[in-house]
Amino acid sequence: MSQGHELITLADVAAARQRICGLAHRTPVVSATSVGKPLGVRLYVKAELMQKTGSFKIRGCLNKLAQLSEHERQHDLLSMSSGNHAAALAWAAAQHGMRACIVMPASASPTKIDATRAYGGEIILTEGSLMDAMAAAAAERAMTLIHPFDDLAVIAGAATVGLEVLDDLESLDTLVVPVGGGGLISGVAAAVKQARPRVRVVGVEPAEADGMTRSLAAGSPVERIAGPTIADGLAPPITGRHTLAHVQEFVDEVVTIADEAIADATRLMMERTKLFVEPSAAAPLAALRAGAIRLRVNEMVVLVASGGNVDRRVLRTLAGATERSSR
Amino acid sequence: MSQGHELITLADVAAARQRICGLAHRTPVVSATSVGKPLGVRLYVKAELMQKTGSFKIRGCLNKLAQLSEHERQHDLLSMSSGNHAAALAWAAAQHGMRACIVMPASASPTKIDATRAYGGEIILTEGSLMDAMAAAAAERAMTLIHPFDDLAVIAGAATVGLEVLDDLESLDTLVVPVGGGGLISGVAAAVKQARPRVRVVGVEPAEADGMTRSLAAGSPVERIAGPTIADGLAPPITGRHTLAHVQEFVDEVVTIADEAIADATRLMMERTKLFVEPSAAAPLAALRAGAIRLRVNEMVVLVASGGNVDRRVLRTLAGATERSSR
């Protein structure tokens, strides 16, 4: 039940697509036949890791920045992020001749911190609450707040991923999407369910950061005390109000998956698809392999590979993990 | 000077393309703008790592097997390989209802050994000379020898990579290709130079395994006592007679590059292009970054990413290497 919450429409998504056209890549869908075969499905990957800045996040940022008021444009942008949104916002701000300041956890991926700086972003690292640090920064100087996911324009931008998948695959059955704050799945599910209702949309979040699952159970957004997870992109401090409403309305199911399974799936996905996915992007495959999602024989399944910003800590984990992939 | 050696023609390559069509993928060329920018060139990658079995090698194997005589078909196939040719031959043999036996070094990548077995290949591991082990195997039972690179049909198969790049990029200036035994560059250069002579073709081999460079200097194929190199696919025990002739005739230049630079380039290429390249496939980028290849401002350069079969030892090296990539 969305209880009167505002939901994005197909018109919103079509408008977003127009706004980001020419700035964002139209990423490819690639087949992952050998990975899907033992699962009994026809498997494809939406290679959104090949998006500019290495993740889907620029879609939402570009759509949001294109709609700022004159007043909002006069200030620097302020946001918070574990990394991919940070880099995307810094990059998108630069496209608009603006500057972004992003609060990031001190534990953030060095690769993502470096990238954000390289795109001209100002970074505030904090050991504490991202929300508190953002409030403190906003108190110091006037800035325009850009929520990393709980914003209808950001959600509509992310939704363009869903439209592209529908365009590429006529007979799609199931779309499996990683869930952090829920911006990506909110947009994708809203687009897919309104355009082609029979397609199933399933979300996957780490068991170590199951804020959406708990918010769905509670019926309202919970703050999550997320333990560390290898899927660093899927562990925001809060679940969104808008994203929860979209997930309630449009998503068939959200499942959780253990970190170890995510690590194994990351390595398997790299080895087989040759896509340099970050763990967040491999969570959907991990859920499929664990049997967490019911599958019909030979159905067509698309995994959204949300990002590819892999750091050395992840490489070390993948190099050391003990499971031998079966071929 | 090719001294009367037989060289492949464009007709050979066109015929190879017909033979492998429908079995081999037509792999994409992807842009690598952010990697090329600091080098002052428009950079593209031929993503041949997305080929079946994870390397270009099936092109040569398929073209060869399609031309075996009835007599040759009656025996199992025998070859030697550090890994990618092994997996490709096992896979291609299976397509023809045949079986392949491949001699591999005991130090071969476990990932490549596993893959070869999974495709139904029989493996003989040796600590000693691959050539001696192959001779010993051939003495035991009648088998049909398939040379991993020094064979005109294998070279013509690899050459289809070159045709595809020419089709995709009208204004290509320079093609940079990894060199091991020389099969890939022989084919690619033969195709490119006969179809579009003004395109420059440059080969890159590891300084630790510089058999082609030394063979060019000597004017005849040298056996190479190749030290270990991170680019395991570029260290065969011999240089070919046919491949040397093709390189002499069609290749503009062969340069060498240190292992450390190859490791750095591998990580950079993964991080930026999101392609899970093996070190052999990153040797061309390493050479570009080291200034080993003279470049004109804004020229269009294509790197052939020959394979993506990365094992954990490589991941460990990449995770541990100390250089921070500049962004």
XYZ file of C-alpha atoms in Angstrom:
654
model
C 0.000 0.000 0.000
C 1.431 3.319 -0.985
C -0.909 5.325 1.260
C -1.250 8.332 -0.982
C 2.458 8.649 -1.722
C 3.386 10.223 -4.985
C 4.628 7.701 -7.531
C 6.479 8.352 -10.759
C 4.642 7.795 -14.032
C 5.766 6.583 -17.435
C 5.602 10.191 -18.562
C 8.114 11.105 -15.859
C 10.437 8.363 -17.084
C 10.056 9.361 -20.728
C 10.884 12.951 -19.793
C 13.922 11.761 -17.830
C 15.088 9.797 -20.821
C 14.929 12.937 -22.952
C 16.875 14.938 -20.364
C 19.740 12.468 -20.003
C 19.942 11.546 -23.701
C 23.375 12.326 -25.135
C 24.926 12.654 -21.682
C 24.395 9.149 -20.325
C 25.424 6.068 -22.289
C 22.773 3.704 -23.507
C 24.373 0.629 -21.954
C 24.251 -2.804 -23.578
C 22.435 -5.934 -22.488
C 24.800 -8.915 -22.784
C 23.996 -12.603 -22.655
C 25.327 -14.777 -19.844
C 24.349 -18.127 -21.306
C 26.852 -20.290 -19.459
C 25.916 -18.738 -16.114
C 22.195 -19.165 -16.725
C 22.364 -22.722 -18.028
C 22.907 -24.518 -14.689
C 20.099 -22.368 -13.263
C 17.760 -23.438 -16.053
C 17.118 -19.908 -17.305
C 18.042 -17.689 -20.229
C 20.223 -15.157 -18.457
C 21.137 -11.629 -19.524
C 22.973 -8.768 -17.852
C 22.159 -5.077 -18.234
C 25.748 -3.812 -18.220
C 25.115 -0.554 -16.424
C 28.618 -0.748 -14.972
C 29.681 0.563 -18.385
C 27.781 3.762 -17.681
C 29.778 6.974 -17.284
C 31.464 7.113 -13.844
C 30.977 3.320 -13.667
C 27.448 3.130 -12.285
C 23.781 3.886 -13.023
C 23.871 6.837 -10.632
C 24.434 9.567 -13.215
C 20.969 8.912 -14.638
C 19.259 10.153 -11.509
C 21.709 12.985 -10.968
C 21.360 14.302 -14.502
C 17.578 14.159 -14.356
C 17.565 15.968 -11.028
C 20.057 18.684 -11.976
C 18.185 19.430 -15.202
C 15.173 20.396 -13.082
C 16.792 22.580 -10.422
C 15.312 26.023 -9.947
C 17.371 29.149 -10.619
C 17.654 29.613 -6.887
C 18.867 26.056 -6.317
C 21.473 26.496 -9.024
C 23.068 29.396 -7.195
C 24.495 27.160 -4.472
C 26.842 24.225 -4.433
C 25.203 20.821 -4.222
C 25.333 18.727 -1.064
C 24.763 15.007 -0.770
C 25.918 11.826 0.956
C 27.086 8.549 -0.545
C 29.140 5.431 -0.074
C 30.728 6.250 -3.391
C 28.920 5.723 -6.664
C 26.424 8.520 -6.142
C 29.293 10.734 -4.995
C 31.244 10.267 -8.218
C 28.093 10.572 -10.315
C 26.976 13.783 -8.644
C 30.427 15.350 -8.907
C 30.487 14.459 -12.594
C 26.921 15.613 -13.288
C 27.511 18.867 -11.397
C 30.547 19.524 -13.580
C 28.391 19.052 -16.703
C 26.170 21.842 -15.352
C 29.075 24.087 -14.369
C 28.276 23.423 -10.726
C 30.188 21.983 -7.825
C 29.176 19.194 -5.445
C 30.127 18.516 -1.848
C 29.570 14.936 -0.747
C 29.669 13.417 2.722
C 31.205 9.944 2.583
C 32.009 7.361 5.249
C 35.688 7.272 6.185
C 35.526 3.579 5.310
C 34.430 4.302 1.733
C 36.190 2.600 -1.145
C 39.414 4.501 -1.920
C 38.684 3.931 -5.601
C 35.361 5.732 -5.232
C 36.855 8.552 -3.172
C 39.579 9.069 -5.791
C 37.023 9.083 -8.588
C 34.822 11.645 -6.856
C 37.797 13.948 -6.366
C 38.891 13.467 -9.941
C 35.468 14.631 -11.147
C 35.887 17.794 -9.090
C 33.841 16.774 -6.066
C 34.533 18.174 -2.607
C 34.524 15.363 -0.039
C 33.772 15.368 3.666
C 34.809 12.077 5.253
C 33.157 11.100 8.508
C 33.501 8.243 10.959
C 30.037 8.999 12.321
C 26.554 9.454 10.915
C 26.380 10.597 7.306
C 23.131 12.412 8.052
C 24.658 14.343 10.963
C 27.708 15.292 8.927
C 25.475 16.467 6.100
C 23.407 18.578 8.492
C 26.592 20.092 9.919
C 27.864 20.940 6.439
C 24.535 22.510 5.496
C 24.622 24.632 8.644
C 27.971 26.115 7.628
C 26.983 27.418 4.218
C 23.902 27.482 2.028
C 23.837 24.460 -0.252
C 21.281 22.667 -2.393
C 20.541 19.259 -0.971
C 20.399 16.361 -3.430
C 19.142 13.158 -1.882
C 21.083 10.150 -3.216
C 17.923 8.124 -3.817
C 14.816 9.371 -2.008
C 13.814 11.918 -4.621
C 11.265 11.488 -7.388
C 13.546 13.037 -10.028
C 16.406 10.755 -9.010
C 14.075 7.750 -9.109
C 12.740 8.731 -12.536
C 16.295 9.011 -13.834
C 17.150 5.526 -12.582
C 13.939 4.285 -14.167
C 15.416 4.834 -17.625
C 17.423 1.642 -17.022
C 14.130 -0.226 -16.992
C 12.881 1.325 -20.229
C 16.092 0.380 -22.012
C 15.848 -3.238 -20.875
C 12.246 -3.426 -22.087
C 13.307 -2.014 -25.446
C 16.094 -4.571 -25.802
C 14.269 -7.708 -24.661
C 10.771 -8.246 -25.947
C 10.122 -11.477 -24.069
C 11.644 -10.590 -20.708
C 10.122 -12.507 -17.776
C 12.003 -11.438 -14.651
C 14.225 -8.500 -13.779
C 16.463 -8.797 -10.710
C 17.786 -5.569 -9.236
C 20.171 -4.769 -6.359
C 18.625 -2.788 -3.489
C 20.475 -0.222 -1.375
C 18.461 2.885 -0.638
C 16.041 1.636 -3.254
C 16.333 4.323 -5.908
C 17.276 1.969 -8.712
C 14.640 -0.657 -8.041
C 11.970 1.989 -7.427
C 12.560 3.534 -10.807
C 13.058 0.304 -12.704
C 9.989 -1.345 -11.172
C 7.812 1.729 -11.742
C 8.822 1.827 -15.408
C 8.544 -1.895 -16.007
C 5.273 -2.506 -14.167
C 3.524 0.433 -15.790
C 4.822 -0.414 -19.269
C 4.669 -4.221 -19.155
C 2.868 -5.402 -16.008
C 3.440 -9.124 -16.516
C 7.217 -8.746 -16.027
C 8.281 -9.730 -12.521
C 10.632 -7.402 -10.632
C 12.638 -8.794 -7.725
C 14.984 -6.878 -5.422
C 18.065 -8.257 -3.695
C 19.744 -6.723 -0.664
C 22.599 -7.959 1.533
C 21.529 -9.822 4.671
C 24.015 -7.522 6.419
C 22.084 -4.433 5.287
C 18.454 -5.462 4.995
C 16.838 -2.089 5.542
C 14.285 -2.453 2.752
C 13.186 -5.867 3.964
C 12.753 -4.514 7.468
C 11.005 -1.382 6.224
C 8.572 -3.500 4.232
C 7.857 -5.573 7.332
C 7.437 -2.461 9.498
C 5.378 -0.634 6.879
C 7.546 2.460 7.250
C 11.186 3.368 6.601
C 13.558 2.087 9.265
C 16.981 3.443 9.968
C 19.389 0.680 9.410
C 22.409 -0.023 11.536
C 24.041 -1.795 8.634
C 26.911 -4.059 9.484
C 29.723 -3.791 6.956
C 29.016 -5.705 3.770
C 31.169 -6.457 0.753
C 28.379 -4.825 -1.267
C 29.304 -1.365 -0.046
C 26.915 0.290 -2.468
C 23.928 -1.405 -0.844
C 24.294 -0.182 2.739
C 22.890 3.340 3.131
C 22.037 4.523 6.631
C 18.331 4.899 5.875
C 15.586 3.584 3.664
C 13.685 6.209 1.741
C 10.068 7.232 2.136
C 9.565 7.538 -1.618
C 11.544 4.409 -2.373
C 9.599 2.345 0.145
C 6.339 3.544 -1.415
C 7.550 2.555 -4.892
C 8.772 -0.833 -3.725
C 5.440 -1.461 -1.972
C 3.543 -0.525 -5.110
C 5.649 -2.015 -7.901
C 8.100 -4.669 -6.646
C 7.044 -8.302 -6.464
C 9.530 -9.393 -3.849
C 12.706 -8.373 -2.036
C 15.083 -11.113 -0.895
C 18.299 -11.019 1.134
C 21.592 -12.745 0.475
C 24.707 -13.443 2.545
C 27.996 -11.672 1.885
C 29.871 -14.881 1.148
C 27.433 -15.718 -1.633
C 27.817 -12.205 -3.010
C 31.613 -12.575 -3.097
C 31.349 -15.905 -4.914
C 28.874 -14.467 -7.401
C 31.120 -11.475 -8.033
C 34.012 -13.695 -8.986
C 31.842 -15.979 -11.071
C 30.324 -13.055 -12.923
C 33.756 -11.593 -13.678
C 35.068 -14.951 -14.845
C 32.150 -15.808 -17.077
C 30.784 -12.538 -18.398
C 34.151 -10.711 -18.381
C 32.374 -7.748 -16.813
C 34.320 -6.149 -13.941
C 31.309 -5.951 -11.618
C 31.426 -4.619 -8.094
C 29.849 -6.847 -5.431
C 26.653 -4.764 -5.280
C 26.115 -5.572 -8.937
C 26.566 -9.291 -8.347
C 24.020 -9.543 -5.520
C 21.229 -10.495 -7.963
C 23.258 -13.416 -9.326
C 24.085 -14.485 -5.776
C 20.366 -14.629 -4.973
C 19.630 -16.664 -8.098
C 22.389 -19.160 -7.342
C 21.244 -19.506 -3.733
C 17.749 -20.434 -4.855
C 16.344 -17.367 -3.118
C 14.230 -16.504 -6.162
C 11.745 -18.987 -7.578
C 12.409 -19.516 -11.288
C 10.384 -21.098 -14.052
C 12.256 -23.383 -16.431
C 13.740 -21.511 -19.374
C 12.370 -18.117 -18.376
C 14.251 -15.019 -19.486
C 15.972 -13.302 -16.568
C 17.853 -10.012 -16.638
C 20.217 -8.974 -13.858
C 20.950 -5.274 -13.513
C 24.719 -4.916 -13.040
C 24.509 -1.563 -11.332
C 28.180 -0.648 -11.080
C 31.780 -1.655 -11.646
C 33.817 0.377 -9.212
C 35.819 -2.421 -7.647
C 38.525 -1.588 -5.152
C 41.559 -3.501 -4.012
C 39.958 -4.736 -0.829
C 37.395 -6.480 -2.968
C 40.086 -7.862 -5.259
C 41.888 -9.238 -2.225
C 38.704 -10.915 -1.031
C 38.068 -12.414 -4.446
C 41.657 -13.621 -4.742
C 41.459 -15.283 -1.363
C 37.972 -16.741 -1.303
C 38.124 -20.495 -1.172
C 35.184 -21.758 -3.197
C 36.221 -23.086 -6.605
C 33.685 -22.126 -9.180
C 32.177 -25.145 -10.893
C 32.314 -25.011 -14.649
C 61.705 -10.287 -45.945
C 59.498 -13.311 -46.019
C 61.935 -15.310 -48.199
C 59.359 -17.206 -50.148
C 57.233 -18.100 -47.145
C 53.593 -18.630 -47.757
C 51.446 -15.769 -46.493
C 47.707 -15.714 -45.956
C 45.591 -13.646 -48.336
C 42.394 -11.667 -47.878
C 40.593 -14.520 -49.594
C 41.862 -16.880 -46.890
C 40.556 -14.535 -44.218
C 37.183 -14.098 -45.914
C 36.864 -17.879 -46.143
C 37.781 -18.211 -42.464
C 35.109 -15.689 -41.588
C 32.527 -17.782 -43.419
C 33.656 -20.937 -41.644
C 33.481 -19.521 -38.118
C 30.313 -17.468 -38.646
C 27.562 -18.514 -36.248
C 29.993 -20.367 -34.007
C 32.255 -17.523 -32.890
C 30.839 -14.307 -31.464
C 31.298 -11.088 -33.382
C 32.809 -9.209 -30.435
C 32.215 -5.500 -29.841
C 34.620 -2.591 -30.076
C 34.173 -0.355 -27.022
C 35.471 3.135 -26.436
C 38.009 3.829 -23.698
C 37.858 7.597 -23.839
C 39.094 8.335 -20.333
C 42.082 6.016 -20.753
C 43.018 7.510 -24.108
C 42.636 11.138 -23.116
C 45.856 11.495 -21.059
C 47.676 9.735 -23.914
C 46.298 12.229 -26.414
C 44.566 9.611 -28.566
C 41.075 8.360 -29.324
C 41.262 4.935 -27.744
C 39.118 1.865 -28.445
C 39.254 -1.733 -27.311
C 38.334 -4.757 -29.408
C 36.719 -6.786 -26.628
C 37.793 -10.197 -27.821
C 37.827 -11.384 -24.214
C 34.052 -11.662 -24.673
C 34.637 -14.348 -27.273
C 33.489 -17.886 -26.468
C 35.916 -19.593 -24.039
C 37.146 -16.108 -23.124
C 39.753 -15.542 -25.827
C 40.274 -15.093 -29.580
C 41.695 -18.594 -29.833
C 38.526 -20.329 -30.995
C 38.688 -18.421 -34.285
C 41.855 -20.199 -35.359
C 40.766 -23.558 -33.977
C 37.398 -23.453 -35.740
C 38.967 -22.469 -39.034
C 41.536 -25.239 -38.735
C 39.129 -27.982 -37.720
C 36.749 -27.120 -40.545
C 39.545 -27.989 -42.982
C 40.817 -31.267 -41.539
C 40.968 -34.201 -43.921
C 38.863 -37.313 -43.348
C 42.008 -39.055 -42.205
C 42.908 -36.298 -39.716
C 39.385 -36.438 -38.294
C 39.764 -40.083 -37.360
C 42.210 -39.317 -34.566
C 42.065 -37.242 -31.421
C 43.662 -33.812 -31.652
C 46.951 -33.006 -29.936
C 48.300 -29.591 -29.079
C 50.168 -27.548 -26.465
C 49.145 -24.369 -24.711
C 49.542 -22.195 -21.659
C 45.760 -22.200 -21.449
C 43.638 -20.161 -23.824
C 44.370 -22.283 -26.877
C 43.826 -25.385 -24.746
C 40.315 -24.331 -23.746
C 39.524 -23.141 -27.256
C 40.695 -26.341 -28.909
C 38.798 -28.508 -26.418
C 35.656 -26.471 -27.094
C 36.099 -26.416 -30.878
C 36.814 -30.150 -30.938
C 33.567 -30.758 -29.061
C 31.689 -28.735 -31.706
C 33.053 -31.193 -34.281
C 32.342 -34.262 -32.170
C 36.062 -34.707 -31.637
C 38.309 -34.854 -28.622
C 41.473 -32.863 -27.893
C 44.497 -33.711 -25.785
C 46.544 -30.694 -24.748
C 49.981 -30.510 -23.159
C 50.100 -27.687 -20.625
C 52.810 -26.444 -18.267
C 52.279 -27.567 -14.675
C 52.429 -23.873 -13.797
C 49.447 -23.037 -16.034
C 46.615 -20.950 -14.677
C 44.260 -23.204 -12.659
C 41.370 -21.263 -14.169
C 42.512 -22.217 -17.658
C 43.147 -25.851 -16.699
C 39.649 -26.094 -15.193
C 38.085 -24.524 -18.275
C 39.877 -26.911 -20.632
C 38.664 -29.897 -18.632
C 35.140 -28.511 -18.494
C 35.078 -28.321 -22.295
C 36.023 -31.999 -22.422
C 39.744 -31.591 -23.061
C 42.271 -34.200 -21.944
C 45.236 -32.536 -20.258
C 48.840 -33.606 -19.896
C 50.650 -31.395 -17.387
C 54.425 -31.212 -17.611
C 57.155 -29.536 -15.626
C 59.481 -29.839 -18.600
C 59.421 -28.947 -22.264
C 55.972 -28.720 -23.846
C 57.429 -29.843 -27.170
C 59.026 -32.948 -25.648
C 55.836 -33.865 -23.804
C 53.853 -33.435 -27.006
C 56.279 -35.656 -28.916
C 56.019 -38.287 -26.194
C 52.222 -38.196 -26.331
C 52.247 -38.488 -30.117
C 54.545 -41.515 -29.884
C 52.043 -43.326 -27.680
C 49.048 -43.109 -29.958
C 48.190 -41.676 -33.353
C 46.871 -38.130 -33.005
C 46.330 -35.170 -35.295
C 48.684 -32.366 -34.377
C 47.194 -28.872 -34.200
C 49.821 -26.184 -33.790
C 48.597 -23.465 -31.394
C 49.727 -20.659 -33.694
C 52.217 -21.640 -36.398
C 49.640 -22.831 -38.908
C 48.195 -20.879 -41.828
C 44.617 -21.923 -41.052
C 44.998 -20.906 -37.415
C 46.490 -17.573 -38.502
C 43.686 -16.968 -41.001
C 41.130 -17.643 -38.263
C 42.757 -15.106 -35.954
C 42.833 -12.657 -38.855
C 39.041 -12.333 -38.689
C 39.600 -10.131 -35.632
C 41.297 -7.645 -37.932
C 38.485 -7.646 -40.488
C 35.921 -6.962 -37.791
C 37.879 -4.010 -36.441
C 38.184 -2.543 -39.945
C 34.428 -2.935 -40.420
C 33.672 -1.175 -37.148
C 36.134 1.729 -37.370
C 36.409 3.493 -40.686
C 39.100 5.933 -39.620
C 41.347 3.637 -37.627
C 44.978 4.743 -37.501
C 46.843 2.245 -35.313
C 46.099 -1.247 -34.085
C 48.101 -2.575 -31.112
C 48.154 -6.336 -30.622
C 49.657 -8.623 -27.952
C 52.336 -11.020 -29.214
C 52.927 -14.517 -27.847
C 53.618 -17.114 -30.512
C 52.467 -14.499 -32.976
C 49.339 -16.101 -34.389
C 47.022 -13.222 -33.525
C 49.237 -10.439 -34.803
C 50.157 -12.400 -37.916
C 46.545 -12.793 -38.886
C 45.416 -9.334 -37.856
C 48.319 -7.612 -39.611
C 47.886 -9.683 -42.764
C 44.208 -8.766 -42.928
C 44.654 -5.114 -42.079
C 47.671 -4.394 -44.262
C 46.160 -6.095 -47.310
C 42.771 -4.435 -46.832
C 43.829 -0.997 -45.640
C 47.610 -0.557 -45.959
C 47.824 2.855 -44.300
C 46.757 1.443 -40.898
C 49.736 0.874 -38.630
C 50.006 -2.460 -36.785
C 52.203 -2.672 -33.694
C 52.932 -5.752 -31.609
C 53.672 -5.842 -27.887
C 55.389 -8.667 -26.067
C 56.587 -9.001 -22.476
C 60.236 -8.125 -21.889
C 60.341 -11.404 -19.968
C 59.310 -13.351 -23.084
C 60.653 -11.444 -26.070
C 60.950 -14.306 -28.531
C 59.472 -12.399 -31.468
C 61.783 -9.440 -30.936
C 64.774 -11.744 -30.814
C 63.557 -13.746 -33.788
C 63.174 -10.563 -35.814
C 66.726 -9.570 -34.861
C 68.078 -13.025 -35.702
C 66.062 -13.298 -38.907
C 64.846 -16.764 -37.931
C 62.710 -18.254 -35.155
C 64.528 -18.567 -31.850
C 63.588 -20.881 -29.056
C 62.844 -18.765 -26.080
C 63.780 -19.597 -22.531
C 60.985 -17.376 -21.298
C 61.187 -16.314 -17.708
C 57.823 -16.362 -15.985
C 55.661 -13.361 -16.872
C 52.333 -12.174 -15.516
C 51.176 -12.284 -19.149
C 51.091 -16.081 -19.150
C 49.432 -16.171 -22.564
C 52.408 -14.466 -24.186
C 55.190 -16.886 -23.279
C 55.250 -19.875 -25.641
C 58.444 -21.935 -25.824
C 59.034 -21.126 -29.498
C 58.385 -18.503 -32.132
C 56.725 -19.762 -35.275
C 58.196 -19.946 -38.737
C 54.938 -18.837 -40.357
C 54.270 -16.219 -37.724
C 57.747 -14.729 -38.043
C 57.259 -14.498 -41.813
C 53.920 -12.698 -41.362
C 55.338 -10.321 -38.781
C 58.294 -9.554 -41.052
C 55.950 -8.865 -43.948
C 53.024 -7.072 -42.343
C 53.865 -5.685 -38.881
C 55.293 -2.186 -38.527
C 56.969 -2.689 -35.196
C 57.172 -5.002 -32.182
C 57.968 -3.482 -28.790
C 58.569 -5.031 -25.386
C 57.153 -4.044 -22.018
C 58.003 -4.874 -18.399
C 55.762 -7.058 -16.253
C 55.157 -4.347 -13.700
C 53.782 -2.041 -16.354
C 51.563 -4.867 -17.611
C 50.158 -5.410 -14.118
C 49.417 -1.701 -13.718
C 47.758 -1.561 -17.123
C 45.647 -4.608 -16.327
C 44.238 -2.965 -13.237
C 43.724 0.352 -14.984
C 41.940 -1.295 -17.879
C 39.625 -3.199 -15.530
C 38.890 -0.066 -13.525
C 38.188 2.166 -16.475
C 36.738 -0.010 -19.195
C 35.058 -2.493 -16.805
C 36.424 -5.297 -18.962
C 37.881 -8.194 -16.967
C 41.057 -8.450 -19.064
C 43.853 -10.886 -18.426
C 47.360 -9.399 -18.321
C 48.203 -10.566 -21.848
C 45.305 -8.447 -23.091
C 46.555 -5.374 -21.245
C 50.104 -5.497 -22.634
C 49.173 -3.123 -25.493
C 47.891 -0.503 -23.056
C 51.018 -0.936 -20.946
C 53.160 -0.185 -23.989
C 51.111 2.908 -24.839
C 51.350 4.233 -21.298
C 55.104 3.615 -21.177
C 55.616 5.679 -24.317
C 56.980 2.643 -26.133
C 54.822 3.412 -29.182
C 55.075 6.763 -30.943
C 51.635 8.345 -31.228
C 50.276 11.230 -33.286
C 47.987 13.646 -31.480
C 44.358 12.585 -31.623
C 44.951 9.499 -33.740
C 42.523 6.605 -33.419
C 44.099 3.643 -31.648
C 42.542 0.217 -31.118
C 43.918 -2.245 -28.591
C 43.077 -5.893 -29.097
C 42.011 -7.301 -25.717
C 42.820 -10.882 -26.575
C 41.470 -12.697 -23.525
C 39.835 -12.454 -20.134
C 40.764 -15.629 -18.322
C 42.085 -14.087 -15.125
C 43.103 -16.353 -12.274
C 43.426 -15.735 -8.567
C 47.176 -15.317 -8.677
C 46.634 -12.395 -10.990
C 43.895 -10.984 -8.754
C 46.276 -11.211 -5.805
C 48.946 -9.344 -7.742
C 46.468 -6.655 -8.764
C 45.150 -6.316 -5.227
C 48.637 -5.948 -3.845
C 50.369 -3.809 -6.441
C 51.343 -0.503 -4.985
C 50.920 2.043 -7.755
C 47.791 4.180 -7.325
C 46.175 4.792 -10.647
C 45.945 8.468 -11.440
C 42.488 9.670 -12.400
